[in-house]
C-alpha cells in the first residue's frame, strides 16, 4: 500500500510539473512506471492515456491565455498523426523497448537542463524541416508511448519558431493529437492500460489543472525541474543498464 501511494503521489507531481510547461508527462510517467517495475506491455497504453487528459487540459489553459498559433502547429501534425498510429502498431522486443525508452528519457533530461531559452521573437518556419520532424516524432511517439512534446519543445525554441509560452501551447495540442492516434493504435493490437488507470486519470486531471494554471503566469520552478531531471536520468540509465 505504501508503494502504491508513493506511485500515485509521483504521478501527481509529474502531471503538475509537465503540464506547467505544456507537456502531457508521458516520459515522466514511463520513468515512474519503470522505477515501480510496471510490466512493459502496460506502459505505453497507460502513458498515452494519461497524456490525453493532461495535455488536453494544459492546451485549454494556454489557449485561453492566447498563446496558441494554428499555422505553426499544422506542418507538424500533418504526418505525425498517421505515423503515430503506425508506430503504435509496431511490435518492439522488451529489451529493445527499454533501450529506446531509456535514450528518450535521457533526451528529456537534456531538454530540461540545457534547452530552456528566454522569450524572443519568432523566426519564419522552415516547412520541409517541420514536416520531417513531425513525421519522425509522430512515429516514435506511437512506438514508445510518448506524445513527442518533450522533443518538439526544444526544437521550436532552438529554431526560434515560437516563444516559450507559444511552444507550451503548441506542444500540448501536438501531444494530445499524437497520444489519441497512438492509443488507438495500441488498443487496436489488444494492449490495455494498468488496472489503476482510472485513479491515475483523476490524479492527472487535478495535477494538470494546477500545473497549467501555474504555467500561464510562469514556468515550473527550476529547483523542481532539476529534481524531475534527476528522476528521468536515473530511470533512463536504469532501463538501458538493465536491458
mmCIF file of N, CA and C in Angstrom, residues 16 36 46 59 68 76 83 91 94 108 111 117 121 133-134 154 165 169 188 194 206 209-210 218 224-225 235 242:
data_model
loop_
_atom_site.group_PDB
_atom_site.id
_atom_site.type_symbol
_atom_site.label_atom_id
_atom_site.label_comp_id
_atom_site.label_asym_id
_atom_site.label_seq_id
_atom_site.Cartn_x
_atom_site.Cartn_y
_atom_site.Cartn_z
ATOM 1 N N UNK A 16 1.742 17.828 -12.561
ATOM 2 C CA UNK A 16 1.821 19.263 -12.265
ATOM 3 C C UNK A 16 3.002 19.895 -12.995
ATOM 4 N N UNK A 36 8.876 1.659 -10.634
ATOM 5 C CA UNK A 36 7.985 0.828 -9.834
ATOM 6 C C UNK A 36 7.727 -0.525 -10.479
ATOM 7 N N UNK A 46 -0.866 3.057 -20.877
ATOM 8 C CA UNK A 46 -1.111 3.858 -19.676
ATOM 9 C C UNK A 46 -0.576 5.279 -19.836
ATOM 10 N N UNK A 59 -3.463 22.318 -22.800
ATOM 11 C CA UNK A 59 -3.729 23.102 -24.012
ATOM 12 C C UNK A 59 -4.858 24.104 -23.784
ATOM 13 N N UNK A 68 -1.798 30.189 -28.451
ATOM 14 C CA UNK A 68 -1.838 29.147 -29.487
ATOM 15 C C UNK A 68 -1.745 29.750 -30.889
ATOM 16 N N UNK A 76 3.450 20.270 -38.369
ATOM 17 C CA UNK A 76 3.955 19.193 -37.526
ATOM 18 C C UNK A 76 2.959 18.033 -37.404
ATOM 19 N N UNK A 83 1.401 8.661 -38.595
ATOM 20 C CA UNK A 83 2.597 7.889 -38.272
ATOM 21 C C UNK A 83 2.631 7.487 -36.800
ATOM 22 N N UNK A 91 5.589 -3.858 -33.229
ATOM 23 C CA UNK A 91 5.991 -4.710 -32.109
ATOM 24 C C UNK A 91 7.471 -4.493 -31.808
ATOM 25 N N UNK A 94 10.922 -6.403 -25.642
ATOM 26 C CA UNK A 94 11.032 -5.709 -24.358
ATOM 27 C C UNK A 94 12.390 -5.058 -24.118
ATOM 28 N N UNK A 108 15.069 13.755 -22.781
ATOM 29 C CA UNK A 108 14.186 14.606 -21.978
ATOM 30 C C UNK A 108 14.980 15.370 -20.924
ATOM 31 N N UNK A 111 16.763 18.147 -22.568
ATOM 32 C CA UNK A 111 15.805 19.197 -22.904
ATOM 33 C C UNK A 111 15.558 20.121 -21.716
ATOM 34 N N UNK A 117 15.069 28.522 -22.991
ATOM 35 C CA UNK A 117 15.564 29.776 -23.552
ATOM 36 C C UNK A 117 14.618 30.918 -23.191
ATOM 37 N N UNK A 121 11.368 36.922 -30.167
ATOM 38 C CA UNK A 121 10.508 36.969 -31.342
ATOM 39 C C UNK A 121 10.709 35.712 -32.195
ATOM 40 N N UNK A 133 10.365 16.588 -39.169
ATOM 41 C CA UNK A 133 10.411 16.350 -37.732
ATOM 42 C C UNK A 133 9.052 15.891 -37.204
ATOM 43 N N UNK A 134 7.979 16.418 -37.769
ATOM 44 C CA UNK A 134 6.656 15.976 -37.361
ATOM 45 C C UNK A 134 6.451 14.499 -37.636
ATOM 46 N N UNK A 154 12.057 21.696 -27.409
ATOM 47 C CA UNK A 154 13.402 22.250 -27.651
ATOM 48 C C UNK A 154 13.643 22.587 -29.112
ATOM 49 N N UNK A 165 5.928 30.351 -24.166
ATOM 50 C CA UNK A 165 4.534 30.019 -23.894
ATOM 51 C C UNK A 165 3.788 29.593 -25.155
ATOM 52 N N UNK A 169 1.827 25.905 -25.676
ATOM 53 C CA UNK A 169 0.501 25.699 -26.256
ATOM 54 C C UNK A 169 0.552 24.728 -27.432
ATOM 55 N N UNK A 188 -5.799 -1.146 -30.735
ATOM 56 C CA UNK A 188 -6.160 -1.996 -31.870
ATOM 57 C C UNK A 188 -5.389 -3.310 -31.859
ATOM 58 N N UNK A 194 -2.784 -0.150 -17.235
ATOM 59 C CA UNK A 194 -2.737 -0.837 -15.955
ATOM 60 C C UNK A 194 -4.085 -0.714 -15.257
ATOM 61 N N UNK A 206 -6.392 16.530 -11.992
ATOM 62 C CA UNK A 206 -6.210 17.503 -10.914
ATOM 63 C C UNK A 206 -4.822 18.146 -11.009
ATOM 64 N N UNK A 209 -4.615 20.597 -13.973
ATOM 65 C CA UNK A 209 -5.306 21.865 -13.722
ATOM 66 C C UNK A 209 -4.434 22.797 -12.878
ATOM 67 N N UNK A 210 -3.775 22.233 -11.876
ATOM 68 C CA UNK A 210 -2.899 23.026 -11.024
ATOM 69 C C UNK A 210 -1.673 23.519 -11.803
ATOM 70 N N UNK A 218 4.002 31.665 -15.029
ATOM 71 C CA UNK A 218 5.449 31.454 -15.004
ATOM 72 C C UNK A 218 5.718 29.965 -15.178
ATOM 73 N N UNK A 224 12.506 22.301 -8.881
ATOM 74 C CA UNK A 224 11.684 21.102 -9.087
ATOM 75 C C UNK A 224 11.992 20.446 -10.422
ATOM 76 N N UNK A 225 12.290 21.255 -11.439
ATOM 77 C CA UNK A 225 12.632 20.685 -12.737
ATOM 78 C C UNK A 225 13.947 19.916 -12.662
ATOM 79 N N UNK A 235 16.072 6.835 -14.182
ATOM 80 C CA UNK A 235 15.244 5.825 -14.846
ATOM 81 C C UNK A 235 15.810 5.460 -16.212
ATOM 82 N N UNK A 242 19.826 -2.194 -17.333
ATOM 83 C CA UNK A 242 19.184 -3.475 -17.058
ATOM 84 C C UNK A 242 18.777 -4.242 -18.302
#
